[in-house]
CSV table of C-alpha atoms in Angstrom, one decimal:
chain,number,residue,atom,x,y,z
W,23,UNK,CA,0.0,0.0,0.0
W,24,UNK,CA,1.7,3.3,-1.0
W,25,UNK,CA,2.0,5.8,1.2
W,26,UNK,CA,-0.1,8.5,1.9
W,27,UNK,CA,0.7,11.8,0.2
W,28,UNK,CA,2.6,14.6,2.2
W,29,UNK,CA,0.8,17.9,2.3
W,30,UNK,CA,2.6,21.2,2.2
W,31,UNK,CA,3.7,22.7,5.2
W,32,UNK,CA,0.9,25.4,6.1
W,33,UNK,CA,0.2,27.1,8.6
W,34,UNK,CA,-2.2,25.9,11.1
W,35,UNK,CA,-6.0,27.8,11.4
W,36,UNK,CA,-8.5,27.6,14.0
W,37,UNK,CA,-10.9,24.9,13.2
W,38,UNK,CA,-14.3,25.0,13.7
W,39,UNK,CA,-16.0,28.4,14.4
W,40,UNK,CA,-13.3,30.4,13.6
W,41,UNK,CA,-12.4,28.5,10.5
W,42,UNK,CA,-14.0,31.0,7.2
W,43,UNK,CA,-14.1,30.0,3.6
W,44,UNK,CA,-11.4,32.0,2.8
W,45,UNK,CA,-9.0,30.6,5.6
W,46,UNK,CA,-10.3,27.4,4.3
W,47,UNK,CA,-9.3,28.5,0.5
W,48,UNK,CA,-5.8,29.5,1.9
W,49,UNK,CA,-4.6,26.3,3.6
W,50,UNK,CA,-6.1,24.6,0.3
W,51,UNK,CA,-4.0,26.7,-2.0
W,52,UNK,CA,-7.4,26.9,-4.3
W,53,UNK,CA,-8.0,30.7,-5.6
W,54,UNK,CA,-10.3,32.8,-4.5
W,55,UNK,CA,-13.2,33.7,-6.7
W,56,UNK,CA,-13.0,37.2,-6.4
W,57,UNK,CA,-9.5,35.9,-8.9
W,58,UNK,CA,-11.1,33.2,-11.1
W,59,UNK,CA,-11.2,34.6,-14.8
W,60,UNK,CA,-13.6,33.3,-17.4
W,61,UNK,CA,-11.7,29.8,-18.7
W,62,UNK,CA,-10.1,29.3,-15.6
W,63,UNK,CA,-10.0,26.5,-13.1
W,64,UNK,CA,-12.6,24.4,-15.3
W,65,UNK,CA,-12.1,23.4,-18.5
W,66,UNK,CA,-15.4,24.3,-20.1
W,67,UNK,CA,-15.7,27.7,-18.5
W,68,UNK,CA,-17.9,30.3,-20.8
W,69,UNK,CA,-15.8,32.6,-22.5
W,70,UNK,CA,-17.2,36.3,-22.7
W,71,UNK,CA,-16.7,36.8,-26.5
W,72,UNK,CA,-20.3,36.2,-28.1
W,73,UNK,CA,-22.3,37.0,-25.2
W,74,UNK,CA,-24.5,39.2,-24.3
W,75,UNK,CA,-23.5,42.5,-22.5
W,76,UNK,CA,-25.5,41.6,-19.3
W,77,UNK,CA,-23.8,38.1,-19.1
W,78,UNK,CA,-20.6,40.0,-19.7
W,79,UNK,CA,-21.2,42.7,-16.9
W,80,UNK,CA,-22.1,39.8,-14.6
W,81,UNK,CA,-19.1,38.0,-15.1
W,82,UNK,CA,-16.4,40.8,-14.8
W,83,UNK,CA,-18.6,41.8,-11.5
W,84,UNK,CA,-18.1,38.5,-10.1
W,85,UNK,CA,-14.6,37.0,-11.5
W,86,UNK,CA,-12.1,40.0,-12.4
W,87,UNK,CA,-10.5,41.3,-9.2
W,88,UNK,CA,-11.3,45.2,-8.3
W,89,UNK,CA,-8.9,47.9,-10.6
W,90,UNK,CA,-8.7,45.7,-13.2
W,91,UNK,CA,-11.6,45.6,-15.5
W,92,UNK,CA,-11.3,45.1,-19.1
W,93,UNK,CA,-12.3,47.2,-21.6
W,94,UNK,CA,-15.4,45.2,-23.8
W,95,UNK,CA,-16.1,47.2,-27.2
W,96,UNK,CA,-19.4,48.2,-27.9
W,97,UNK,CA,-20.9,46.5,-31.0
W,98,UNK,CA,-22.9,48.2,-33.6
W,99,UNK,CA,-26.0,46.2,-32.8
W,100,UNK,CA,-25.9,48.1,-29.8
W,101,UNK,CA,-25.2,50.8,-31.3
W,102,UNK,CA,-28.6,50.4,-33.2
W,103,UNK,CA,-30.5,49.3,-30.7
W,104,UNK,CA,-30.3,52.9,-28.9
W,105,UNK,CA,-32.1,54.2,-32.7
W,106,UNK,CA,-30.4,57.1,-33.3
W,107,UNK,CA,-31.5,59.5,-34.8
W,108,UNK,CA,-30.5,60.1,-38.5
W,109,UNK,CA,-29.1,63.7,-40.1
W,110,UNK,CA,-29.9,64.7,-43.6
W,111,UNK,CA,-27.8,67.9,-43.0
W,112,UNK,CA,-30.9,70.1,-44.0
W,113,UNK,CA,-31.9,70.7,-40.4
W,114,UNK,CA,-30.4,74.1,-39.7
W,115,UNK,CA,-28.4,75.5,-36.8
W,116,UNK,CA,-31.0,74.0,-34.7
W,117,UNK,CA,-31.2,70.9,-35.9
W,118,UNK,CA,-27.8,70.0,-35.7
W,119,UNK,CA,-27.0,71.1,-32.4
W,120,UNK,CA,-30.3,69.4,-31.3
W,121,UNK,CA,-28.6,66.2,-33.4
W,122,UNK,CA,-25.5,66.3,-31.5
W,123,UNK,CA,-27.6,66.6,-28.2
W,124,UNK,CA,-29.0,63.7,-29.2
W,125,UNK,CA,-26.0,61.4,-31.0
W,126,UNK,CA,-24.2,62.5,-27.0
W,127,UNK,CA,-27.2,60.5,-25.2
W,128,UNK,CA,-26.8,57.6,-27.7
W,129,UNK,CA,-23.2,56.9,-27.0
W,130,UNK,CA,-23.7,57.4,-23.7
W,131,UNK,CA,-25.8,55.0,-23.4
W,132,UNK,CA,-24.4,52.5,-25.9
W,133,UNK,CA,-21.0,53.0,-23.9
W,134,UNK,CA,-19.2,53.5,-27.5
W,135,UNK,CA,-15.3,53.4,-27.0
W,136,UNK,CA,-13.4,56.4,-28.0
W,137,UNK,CA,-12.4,55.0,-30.9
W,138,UNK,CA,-15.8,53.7,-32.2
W,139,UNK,CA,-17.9,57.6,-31.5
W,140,UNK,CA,-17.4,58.9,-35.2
W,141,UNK,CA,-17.4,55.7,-36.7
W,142,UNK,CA,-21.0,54.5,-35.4
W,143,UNK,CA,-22.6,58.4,-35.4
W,144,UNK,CA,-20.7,58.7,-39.1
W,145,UNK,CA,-23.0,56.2,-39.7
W,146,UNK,CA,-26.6,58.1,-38.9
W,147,UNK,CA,-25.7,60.5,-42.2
W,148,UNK,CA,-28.1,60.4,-45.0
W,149,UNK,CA,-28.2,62.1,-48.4
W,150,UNK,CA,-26.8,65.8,-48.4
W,151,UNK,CA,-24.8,64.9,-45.1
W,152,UNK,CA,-23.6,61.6,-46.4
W,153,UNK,CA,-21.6,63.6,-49.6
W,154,UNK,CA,-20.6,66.1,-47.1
W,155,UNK,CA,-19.0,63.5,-45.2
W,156,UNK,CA,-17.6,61.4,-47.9
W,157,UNK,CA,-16.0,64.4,-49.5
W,158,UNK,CA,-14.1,65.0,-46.1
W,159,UNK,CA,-13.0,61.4,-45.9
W,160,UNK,CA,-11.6,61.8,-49.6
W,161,UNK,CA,-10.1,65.0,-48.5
W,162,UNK,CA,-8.3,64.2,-45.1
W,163,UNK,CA,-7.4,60.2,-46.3
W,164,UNK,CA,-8.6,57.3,-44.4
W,165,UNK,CA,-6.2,57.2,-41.6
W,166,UNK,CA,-7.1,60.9,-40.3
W,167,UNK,CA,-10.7,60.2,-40.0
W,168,UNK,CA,-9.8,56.9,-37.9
W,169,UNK,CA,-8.1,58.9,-35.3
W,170,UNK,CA,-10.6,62.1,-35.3
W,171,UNK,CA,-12.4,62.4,-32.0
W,172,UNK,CA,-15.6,63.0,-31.3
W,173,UNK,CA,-15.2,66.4,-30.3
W,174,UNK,CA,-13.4,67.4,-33.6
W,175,UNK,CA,-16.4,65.9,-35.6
W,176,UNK,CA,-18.6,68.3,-33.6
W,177,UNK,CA,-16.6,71.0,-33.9
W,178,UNK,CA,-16.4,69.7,-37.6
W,179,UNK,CA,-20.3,70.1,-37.9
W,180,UNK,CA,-20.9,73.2,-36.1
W,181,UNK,CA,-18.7,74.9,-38.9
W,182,UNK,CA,-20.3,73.3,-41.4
W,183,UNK,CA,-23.7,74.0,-40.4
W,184,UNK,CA,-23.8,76.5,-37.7
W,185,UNK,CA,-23.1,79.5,-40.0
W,186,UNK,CA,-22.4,82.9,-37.8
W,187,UNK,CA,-25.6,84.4,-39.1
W,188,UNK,CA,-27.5,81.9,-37.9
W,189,UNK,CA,-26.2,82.0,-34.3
W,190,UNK,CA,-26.3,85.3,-34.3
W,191,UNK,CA,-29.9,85.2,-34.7
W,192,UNK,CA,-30.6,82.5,-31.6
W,193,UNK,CA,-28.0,84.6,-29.8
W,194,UNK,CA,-30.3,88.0,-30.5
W,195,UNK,CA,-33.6,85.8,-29.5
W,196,UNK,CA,-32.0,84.4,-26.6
W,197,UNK,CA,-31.3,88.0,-25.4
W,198,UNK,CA,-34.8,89.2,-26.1
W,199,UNK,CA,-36.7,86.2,-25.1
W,200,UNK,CA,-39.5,87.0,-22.3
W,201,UNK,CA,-42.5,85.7,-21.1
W,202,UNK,CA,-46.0,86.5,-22.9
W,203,UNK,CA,-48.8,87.6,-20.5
W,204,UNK,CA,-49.4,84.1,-18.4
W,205,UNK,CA,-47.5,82.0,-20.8
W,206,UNK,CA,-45.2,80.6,-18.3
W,207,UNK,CA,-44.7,77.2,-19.8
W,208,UNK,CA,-44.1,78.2,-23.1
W,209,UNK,CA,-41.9,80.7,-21.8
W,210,UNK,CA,-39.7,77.6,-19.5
W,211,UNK,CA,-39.7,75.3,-22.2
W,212,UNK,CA,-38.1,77.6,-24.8
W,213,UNK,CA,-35.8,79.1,-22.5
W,214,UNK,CA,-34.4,74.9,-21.9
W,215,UNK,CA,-34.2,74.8,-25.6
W,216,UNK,CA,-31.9,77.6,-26.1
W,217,UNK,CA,-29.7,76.8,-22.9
W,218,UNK,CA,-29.1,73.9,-24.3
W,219,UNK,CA,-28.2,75.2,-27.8
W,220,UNK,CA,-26.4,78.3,-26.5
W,221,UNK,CA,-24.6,77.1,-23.4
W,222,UNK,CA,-21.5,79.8,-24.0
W,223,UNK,CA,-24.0,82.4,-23.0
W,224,UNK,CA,-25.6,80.7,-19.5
W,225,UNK,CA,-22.5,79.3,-18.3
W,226,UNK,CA,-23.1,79.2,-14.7
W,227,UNK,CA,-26.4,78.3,-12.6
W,228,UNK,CA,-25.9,82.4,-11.6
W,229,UNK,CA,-26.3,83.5,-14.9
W,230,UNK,CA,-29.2,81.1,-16.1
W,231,UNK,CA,-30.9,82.4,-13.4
W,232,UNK,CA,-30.4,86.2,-13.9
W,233,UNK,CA,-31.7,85.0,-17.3
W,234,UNK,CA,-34.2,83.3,-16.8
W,235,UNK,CA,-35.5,86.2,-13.9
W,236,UNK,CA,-35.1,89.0,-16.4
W,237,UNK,CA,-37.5,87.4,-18.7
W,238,UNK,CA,-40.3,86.9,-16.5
W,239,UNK,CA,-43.5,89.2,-16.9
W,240,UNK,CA,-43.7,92.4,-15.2
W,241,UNK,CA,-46.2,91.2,-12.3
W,242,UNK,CA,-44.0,88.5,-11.4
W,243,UNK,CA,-40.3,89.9,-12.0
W,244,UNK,CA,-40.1,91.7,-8.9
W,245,UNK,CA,-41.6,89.1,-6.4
W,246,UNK,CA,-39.3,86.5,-8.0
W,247,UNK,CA,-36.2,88.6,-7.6
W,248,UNK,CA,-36.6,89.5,-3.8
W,249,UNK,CA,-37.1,85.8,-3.1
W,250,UNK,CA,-33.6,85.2,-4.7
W,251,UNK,CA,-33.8,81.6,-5.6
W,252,UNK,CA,-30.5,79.8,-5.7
W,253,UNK,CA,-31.5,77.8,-8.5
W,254,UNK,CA,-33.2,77.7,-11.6
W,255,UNK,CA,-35.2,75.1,-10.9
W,256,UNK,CA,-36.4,77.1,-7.6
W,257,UNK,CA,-37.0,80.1,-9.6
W,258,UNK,CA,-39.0,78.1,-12.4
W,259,UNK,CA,-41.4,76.5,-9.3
W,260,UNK,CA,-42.2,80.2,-8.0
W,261,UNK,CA,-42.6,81.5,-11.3
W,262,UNK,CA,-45.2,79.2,-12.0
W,263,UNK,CA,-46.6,79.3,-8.8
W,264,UNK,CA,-46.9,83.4,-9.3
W,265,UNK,CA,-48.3,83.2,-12.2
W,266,UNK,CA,-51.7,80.7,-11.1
W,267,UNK,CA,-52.1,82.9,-8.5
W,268,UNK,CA,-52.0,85.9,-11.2
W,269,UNK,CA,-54.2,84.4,-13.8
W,270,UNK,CA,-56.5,83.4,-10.5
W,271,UNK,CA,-56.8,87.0,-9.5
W,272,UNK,CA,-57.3,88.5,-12.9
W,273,UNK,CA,-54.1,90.1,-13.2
W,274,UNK,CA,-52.7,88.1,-15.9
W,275,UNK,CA,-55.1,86.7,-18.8
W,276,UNK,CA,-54.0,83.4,-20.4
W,277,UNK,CA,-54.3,84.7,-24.4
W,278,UNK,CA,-54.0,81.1,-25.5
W,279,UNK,CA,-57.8,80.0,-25.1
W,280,UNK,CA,-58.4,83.7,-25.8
W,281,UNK,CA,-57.0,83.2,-28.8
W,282,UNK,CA,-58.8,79.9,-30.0
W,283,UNK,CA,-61.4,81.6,-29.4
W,284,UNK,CA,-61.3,84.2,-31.6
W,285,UNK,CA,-60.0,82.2,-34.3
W,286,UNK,CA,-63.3,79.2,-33.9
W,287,UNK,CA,-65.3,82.8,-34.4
W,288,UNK,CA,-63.6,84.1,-37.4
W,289,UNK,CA,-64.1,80.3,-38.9
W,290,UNK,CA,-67.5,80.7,-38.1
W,291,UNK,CA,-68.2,84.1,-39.2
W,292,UNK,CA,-66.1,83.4,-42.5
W,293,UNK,CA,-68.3,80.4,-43.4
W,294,UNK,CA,-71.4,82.6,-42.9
W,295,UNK,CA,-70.5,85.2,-45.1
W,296,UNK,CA,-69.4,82.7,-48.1
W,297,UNK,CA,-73.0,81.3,-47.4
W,298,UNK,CA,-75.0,84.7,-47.9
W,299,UNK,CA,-72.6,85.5,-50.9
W,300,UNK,CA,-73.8,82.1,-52.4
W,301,UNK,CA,-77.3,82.9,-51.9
W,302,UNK,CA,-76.9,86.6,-53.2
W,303,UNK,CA,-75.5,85.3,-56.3
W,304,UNK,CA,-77.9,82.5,-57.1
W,305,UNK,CA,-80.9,85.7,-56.6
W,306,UNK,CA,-79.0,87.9,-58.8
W,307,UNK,CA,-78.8,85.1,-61.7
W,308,UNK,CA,-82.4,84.5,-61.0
W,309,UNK,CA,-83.9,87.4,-61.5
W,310,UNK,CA,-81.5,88.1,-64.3
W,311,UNK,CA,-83.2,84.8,-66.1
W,312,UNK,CA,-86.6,85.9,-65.2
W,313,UNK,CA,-86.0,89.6,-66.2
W,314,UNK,CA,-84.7,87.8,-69.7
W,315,UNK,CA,-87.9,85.9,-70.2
W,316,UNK,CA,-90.3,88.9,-69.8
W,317,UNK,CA,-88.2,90.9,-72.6
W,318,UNK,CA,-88.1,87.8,-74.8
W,319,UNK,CA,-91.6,86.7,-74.0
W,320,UNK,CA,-90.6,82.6,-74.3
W,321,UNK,CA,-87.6,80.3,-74.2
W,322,UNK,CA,-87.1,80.1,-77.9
W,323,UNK,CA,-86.0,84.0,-77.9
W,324,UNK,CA,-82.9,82.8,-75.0
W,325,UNK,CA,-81.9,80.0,-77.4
């Protein structure tokens, strides 16, 4: 009978309740999990390539040790899957900042690698952006586009379709923007648009709230301004709040419905007079006819 094996020298561990997995791992010499990589310690171990991202997440949460995560690529499908949102390059100033706005949440989302931003947004051009594009790529060579980032590409875009004039003229609205009567929501939601196409000129919370502030109606302005809200979002609450209590005391008319209104009325009264024009002219050709027929004294004289 051969002898039985000798085991390493370890150190000796409290047996019992004092004895933990990991104590139990160490006098073992098996790894810990928290060091196990996919394909290691079994032979059939699932590999990450090929599976889905959750899977993937999972196992680098479970089997890569902390500070050393590896970087997984983001594949078009995924890319895709977002839907972003195509660019025909016929949109405007507005349109392709909103486009960028929108491309940013896509990648984000996606997790796009540097390298792969232009590539996969390159991809959401279509017809008058598309030979934009292509004639760049036949301009700068291959190997340039490949390394532009995606900040060059919007700087790339705002000079291509962001003319000065046509900042200039959201710069000049943004400057003269203010609320109209009790239109406080219209009022909000543009002023969201234009920060958000004009960040250069609301930098700072301060300043979007001076902004914002300044534009209010008349009634409100002042009330709005002694409360000195910190925050946009606190001035935008007391604005509205303001405002009902305006419109509730008569102070400030909401022209919208006002407006309807009026316009239901005009459609009304416009359909009226077509109708009496109708009827006038069918009289008039009337008594034309009968007015024929006594000078003629029968039908055979108006044939």
């Amino acid at each position: 009978m051969p002898p039985p094996p000798v085991m390493p020298a370890t150190r000796d561990y409290p047996r019992g309740r004092g004895r933990t997995r990991a104590t139990a791992r160490k006098t073992t010499g098996l790894p810990s999990r928290r060091h196990l990589l996919p394909g290691e310690g079994t032979s059939n171990a699932a590999q990450p390539h090929g599976l889905p991202d959750a899977m993937r997440y999972q196992l680098q949460e479970n089997f890569v040790p902390r500070g050393e995560f590896h970087t997984w690529s983001c594949s078009y499908k995924t890319f895709a899957s977002c839907k972003p949102k195509d660019f025909y390059g016929t949109e405007g100033a507005t349109g392709v900042l909103r486009w960028i706005e929108k491309m940013e949440v896509v990648l984000s989302i996606s997790e796009c690698l540097n390298t792969q931003k232009v590539k996969y947004a390159t991809c959401s051009f279509q017809n008058k952006a598309l030979t934009w594009w292509n004639t760049q790529v036949q301009a700068r060579g291959r190997e340039t586009i490949e390394t532009m980032s995606w900040s060059e590409l919007k700087a790339l875009l705002i000079r291509e379709y962001c003319p000065k004039n046509e900042m200039q003229k959201m710069e000049e609205e943004f400057w003269n923007l203010r609320m109209d009567g009790a239109g406080h929501q219209t009022y909000t939601n543009r002023f969201h648009e234009l920060c958000c196409l004009l960040p250069h000129m609301v930098s700072t919370e301060e300043k979007k709230v001076d902004r914002y502030i300044w534009g209010l109606s008349p009634q409100i302005r002042g009330m709005v301004t002694a409360a000195e809200p910190r925050t946009l979002e606190k001035a935008i609450l007391l604005a509205g709040s303001l405002t009902d209590e305006m419109v509730r005391t008569g102070v400030l008319v909401r022209k919208q419905k006002r407006k309807r209104f009026e316009s239901k009325k005009s459609e009304a009264g416009t359909s009226r007079d077509s109708k009496q024009v109708r009827s006038y002219a069918a009289l008039t050709t009337e008594k034309k006819g009968m007015h024929l027929l006594q000078e003629t004294g029968s039908y055979g004289g108006i044939l």
